[in-house]
Amino acid sequence: MSKIKVNDELQEVTLPLTVTGLIQLNNVLQPDMVSVQLNGEFVERGEFDATELKEGDEVDFLYFMGGGC
Amino acid sequence: MDFTAEQIERYSRHILLQDVGVEGQEKISNGKVLVIGAGGLGAPILLYLAAAGVGTLGIIDGDVVDLSNLQRQVIHFTPDVGKPKVESAKEKILQINPEVKVVTYHQFFTAENAFDIIKDYDFVVDGTDNFPVKFLINDACVLAGKPFSHGGILRFDGQTLTHLPGTACYRCAFHSPPPPNAVPTCSQAGVLGAIAGMLGTIQAAEVLKFLTGAGDLLTNRLLTFNAKTMNFRTVNLKQNKKCPICGEHRSITQLVESEQAVCEIKSKK
Ligand SMILES: [Zn+2]
């Protein structure tokens, strides 16, 4: 098992794993609506499938929040 | 500006603060702030900025007060149902603090009026309830070099970031608006009323920090919280080289409005 941080929380995952795989593992409700930062850099949506994670990576999932009214 | 004895008493708790003082209160009193949307976020933002003595408060909102607003839009009271939100908000602001100059715009913020309205203000606050306008505020402020606070709430969650020219913008993190109805709004999915107060008061604090220069703004950071766990976190952001409006290859050089999305969301209300 390898350790990566997702939204500041440590997760144990089995590599190889892509960003798309991590999104699935985390049961993200709307996978096509999430913004992803990997080690402080945004990953373009089109690159989710091809981006491989490695031990120690820090991933942030950011979600749309459109309310205010 | 020379404060009267009454003003010194009214603002004494600000003046006592080492980071604010008389000088900071003067900056607040000279400040011009535009609040877009007099709803869930706009209500606490406007109430606190009025109480703080912000010199000029602009309010833009084309809606009238609806009974379903009163669960969280604490600037509007039951007898206000049916009244334009900007009028209802102005009445409360002047009761809290008659010194505030209130400018009302009973209309929606659009690509046509955006630049003309924001040009008169030092700082813009997003208190709107839909993505097309949130992106429009970002684009207008980035293109005009205007500082602003983004805020979004949904269900038990909230998020906010502050933008100054040269720092990460909303599009740096969220490239473009989601397709209509892909992400629910509060009117579709609901929101815990107090969440609006939690996030709106954070935005109001950012405005006062901006005006006085106190502390560190939420620039290059996205603050998110979930009220179920009461976990708050800030995610560090940096300007995204691929951002369509502030990145290296800019595809957005003028304002465009996703009209259709606005209409669809409006008709859902
Ligand atoms: Zn940007």
XYZ file of C-alpha atoms and ligand atoms in Angstrom:
339
model
C 0.000 0.000 0.000
C 1.116 3.538 -0.741
C 0.204 6.679 1.112
C -1.161 9.768 -0.591
C -2.946 12.775 0.851
C -6.419 13.624 -0.387
C -7.829 16.949 0.863
C -5.318 16.845 3.740
C -6.271 13.308 4.804
C -3.923 10.368 4.451
C -5.239 7.544 2.246
C -3.683 4.149 1.574
C -3.973 3.167 -2.050
C -2.601 0.521 -4.349
C -0.443 1.826 -7.164
C -0.576 2.156 -10.090
C -3.456 4.548 -9.783
C -4.521 7.446 -11.980
C -6.366 10.613 -10.983
C -9.478 9.077 -12.550
C -8.989 5.978 -10.382
C -8.604 8.083 -7.245
C -11.790 9.999 -8.088
C -13.609 6.657 -8.349
C -12.085 5.353 -5.092
C -13.333 8.459 -3.305
C -16.856 8.095 -4.694
C -16.830 11.670 -5.965
C -20.467 12.406 -6.768
C -19.927 14.231 -10.055
C -16.536 13.141 -11.398
C -16.803 15.396 -14.433
C -17.435 18.431 -12.222
C -14.472 18.191 -9.852
C -11.341 20.330 -10.109
C -8.140 18.499 -9.188
C -4.868 19.876 -7.877
C -1.891 17.528 -7.730
C 0.957 18.792 -5.551
C -0.315 22.341 -5.971
C -0.732 22.257 -9.757
C -4.080 21.973 -11.501
C -4.543 18.884 -13.644
C -6.603 19.472 -16.764
C -9.712 17.330 -16.974
C -8.481 15.741 -20.189
C -5.358 14.535 -18.342
C -7.122 12.743 -15.474
C -6.902 9.324 -17.186
C -3.235 9.672 -18.042
C -1.977 11.182 -14.774
C -0.379 8.487 -12.579
C -0.112 9.071 -8.844
C 2.926 8.216 -6.760
C 3.738 7.716 -3.069
C 3.509 10.976 -1.097
C 1.392 12.856 -3.630
C -0.970 15.504 -2.308
C -4.266 15.757 -4.119
C -7.016 18.350 -3.636
C -10.507 17.842 -4.930
C -12.331 21.162 -5.363
C -16.050 21.266 -5.951
C -18.363 23.787 -7.578
C -20.526 25.683 -5.107
C -22.909 27.966 -6.892
C -25.317 29.030 -4.179
C -25.490 32.304 -2.374
C -29.103 33.215 -2.459
C -11.614 62.995 8.210
C -12.414 64.131 11.742
C -14.731 61.836 13.605
C -17.400 63.336 15.840
C -17.733 62.171 19.458
C -20.726 60.095 18.391
C -18.769 58.426 15.606
C -15.903 57.672 17.946
C -18.370 55.993 20.275
C -20.121 54.106 17.467
C -16.857 52.747 16.087
C -15.033 52.458 19.416
C -14.599 48.661 19.198
C -12.871 49.056 15.844
C -10.803 51.993 17.038
C -9.630 49.907 20.007
C -8.189 47.311 17.665
C -4.502 47.821 17.167
C -4.741 46.779 13.506
C -7.627 49.165 12.795
C -7.582 52.235 15.025
C -8.825 55.667 13.962
C -6.807 55.416 10.793
C -8.363 52.092 9.814
C -11.838 53.314 10.638
C -11.234 56.275 8.358
C -10.339 53.889 5.564
C -13.549 51.938 6.225
C -15.551 55.178 6.225
C -14.004 56.164 2.892
C -14.536 52.692 1.393
C -16.844 52.004 -1.533
C -18.046 48.415 -1.733
C -20.409 46.809 -4.236
C -22.386 43.780 -3.071
C -23.849 41.758 -5.939
C -26.951 39.941 -4.720
C -28.931 40.913 -1.603
C -29.739 37.323 -0.702
C -28.333 34.714 1.658
C -24.739 35.927 1.428
C -25.536 39.538 0.651
C -27.670 39.879 3.802
C -24.948 39.293 6.422
C -22.338 41.007 4.232
C -24.457 44.154 3.990
C -25.479 44.140 7.652
C -21.892 43.913 8.897
C -20.492 46.376 6.388
C -23.242 48.850 7.274
C -22.574 48.426 10.981
C -18.853 48.858 10.318
C -19.546 52.193 8.667
C -18.404 51.481 5.111
C -18.864 54.837 3.404
C -20.679 53.739 0.267
C -22.515 50.459 -0.171
C -23.761 49.575 -3.656
C -26.379 46.828 -3.854
C -27.423 45.208 -7.100
C -30.277 42.707 -7.238
C -33.214 42.480 -9.624
C -35.346 40.251 -7.380
C -38.128 40.933 -4.920
C -38.312 39.362 -1.456
C -39.983 35.949 -1.455
C -41.330 34.097 1.576
C -38.832 31.271 0.956
C -35.957 33.764 1.307
C -36.646 34.556 4.945
C -35.161 31.275 6.280
C -31.681 32.751 5.711
C -31.756 36.227 4.127
C -31.696 37.976 7.482
C -31.744 41.515 6.105
C -35.325 40.962 4.854
C -38.271 40.734 7.258
C -41.725 39.205 6.869
C -43.466 42.496 5.952
C -40.912 42.919 3.123
C -42.287 40.040 1.030
C -42.948 41.400 -2.455
C -40.628 44.409 -2.027
C -37.504 44.816 -4.198
C -34.600 43.295 -2.257
C -32.443 46.362 -2.819
C -35.104 48.581 -1.188
C -35.640 46.228 1.726
C -31.884 45.995 2.291
C -31.424 49.757 2.045
C -34.076 50.366 4.721
C -32.318 48.066 7.212
C -28.884 49.455 6.423
C -30.042 53.009 7.122
C -31.649 51.908 10.382
C -28.380 50.301 11.499
C -26.241 53.166 10.330
C -27.698 56.341 8.788
C -24.174 57.471 7.870
C -23.839 54.922 5.090
C -24.490 56.099 1.553
C -26.525 53.376 -0.138
C -26.672 53.105 -3.929
C -29.256 50.661 -5.230
C -29.461 48.980 -8.619
C -32.778 47.145 -9.051
C -31.521 45.066 -11.942
C -29.339 42.037 -12.543
C -25.589 42.158 -13.073
C -24.986 41.553 -16.782
C -22.188 41.637 -19.335
C -23.662 44.948 -20.539
C -23.728 46.821 -17.214
C -20.822 45.088 -15.408
C -17.917 47.441 -16.133
C -20.016 50.552 -15.776
C -21.228 49.529 -12.313
C -18.009 48.143 -10.802
C -15.889 51.108 -11.878
C -17.217 53.227 -9.003
C -16.168 50.776 -6.279
C -12.977 49.756 -4.450
C -14.072 46.190 -3.849
C -16.750 43.852 -5.218
C -18.441 41.048 -3.286
C -20.106 38.082 -4.975
C -23.287 37.135 -3.151
C -25.021 35.616 -6.158
C -26.711 32.270 -6.538
C -25.726 31.002 -9.957
C -22.635 30.107 -11.940
C -23.059 32.353 -14.994
C -23.035 35.454 -12.779
C -20.215 34.131 -10.573
C -18.056 33.723 -13.670
C -19.194 37.093 -14.997
C -18.136 38.781 -11.737
C -14.765 37.048 -11.932
C -14.244 38.040 -15.548
C -15.343 41.652 -15.099
C -13.163 42.103 -11.999
C -10.095 40.381 -13.486
C -10.354 42.379 -16.713
C -10.931 45.644 -14.825
C -8.223 44.900 -12.239
C -10.789 45.084 -9.433
C -10.400 43.185 -6.138
C -13.315 40.921 -5.244
C -14.499 38.194 -2.911
C -16.013 35.033 -4.357
C -18.459 33.094 -2.218
C -20.468 29.940 -2.811
C -22.676 27.847 -0.543
C -24.633 24.641 -0.988
C -26.371 22.343 1.499
C -23.938 22.271 4.473
C -20.888 23.586 2.606
C -19.325 26.903 1.794
C -16.267 28.172 -0.039
C -14.678 31.558 -0.572
C -11.584 33.143 -2.057
C -10.399 36.722 -2.328
C -8.892 37.968 -5.562
C -6.502 40.862 -5.973
C -4.918 41.650 -9.345
C -2.061 39.207 -9.889
C -3.421 36.469 -7.624
C -5.360 33.309 -8.479
C -8.840 33.959 -9.832
C -11.998 31.845 -9.749
C -11.292 30.504 -13.240
C -7.803 29.415 -12.162
C -9.548 26.782 -10.024
C -12.833 26.375 -11.885
C -12.114 26.756 -15.564
C -15.619 27.442 -16.870
C -19.232 27.283 -15.713
C -20.719 23.805 -15.378
C -23.430 22.988 -17.927
C -26.897 24.226 -16.882
C -28.340 22.070 -14.106
C -25.223 19.868 -13.862
C -24.498 21.209 -10.392
C -27.501 21.977 -8.199
C -28.121 25.441 -6.777
C -29.533 26.215 -3.333
C -33.003 26.579 -4.801
C -32.709 23.031 -6.144
C -30.756 21.257 -3.395
C -31.338 23.414 -0.337
C -28.997 25.116 2.089
C -28.832 25.289 5.865
C -29.764 28.889 6.604
C -26.909 29.616 8.983
C -24.356 28.547 6.341
C -25.154 31.781 4.516
C -24.291 33.682 7.680
C -21.087 31.713 8.233
C -19.775 32.356 4.749
C -21.179 35.868 4.373
C -19.512 37.057 7.566
C -16.186 35.623 6.370
C -16.610 37.657 3.176
C -17.509 40.773 5.194
C -14.375 40.278 7.310
C -12.299 40.051 4.122
C -13.757 43.365 2.936
C -12.868 45.064 6.214
C -9.380 43.544 6.123
C -8.961 44.773 2.563
C -10.082 48.307 3.424
C -7.942 48.579 6.561
C -4.978 46.535 5.352
C -5.166 44.359 8.467
C -3.971 40.754 8.299
C -3.624 38.428 5.330
C -6.405 38.137 2.795
C -7.662 34.838 1.397
C -5.671 35.414 -1.757
C -4.164 32.389 -3.482
C -6.223 30.314 -1.075
C -9.647 28.734 -1.241
C -11.314 28.422 2.151
C -13.838 25.613 2.335
C -15.919 24.359 5.215
C -18.499 21.718 5.933
C -20.919 22.474 8.747
C -21.702 18.797 9.393
C -18.161 18.128 10.534
C -17.290 21.787 11.210
C -14.035 21.155 9.425
C -12.516 24.236 7.828
C -9.600 23.994 5.437
C -7.749 26.324 3.135
C -6.382 24.950 -0.100
C -3.385 26.826 -1.443
C -3.888 27.965 -4.997
C -1.640 29.714 -7.411
C -2.350 31.473 -10.651
C -2.990 28.757 -13.206
C -0.844 29.188 -16.343
C -3.703 27.660 -18.309
C -6.376 29.944 -16.844
C -8.450 31.270 -19.770
C -8.579 34.811 -18.350
C -5.375 35.361 -16.380
C -3.088 32.628 -17.743
C -0.413 32.670 -20.402
C -2.739 32.155 -23.352
C -5.850 34.169 -22.664
C -8.944 33.231 -24.625
C -11.266 35.551 -22.687
C -10.650 39.215 -23.440
C -14.188 40.541 -23.144
C -17.333 39.740 -21.209
C -19.621 37.022 -22.424
C -22.701 35.895 -20.645
C -24.135 32.405 -20.662
C -27.623 33.835 -21.106
C -29.336 30.522 -21.495
C -28.091 29.198 -18.206
C -29.279 32.319 -16.395
C -32.757 31.929 -17.874
C -32.962 28.261 -17.012
C -31.936 28.834 -13.436
C -34.333 31.760 -13.151
C -37.265 29.746 -14.372
C -36.511 27.077 -11.773
C -37.143 29.429 -8.898
Zn -7.219 32.910 -13.378
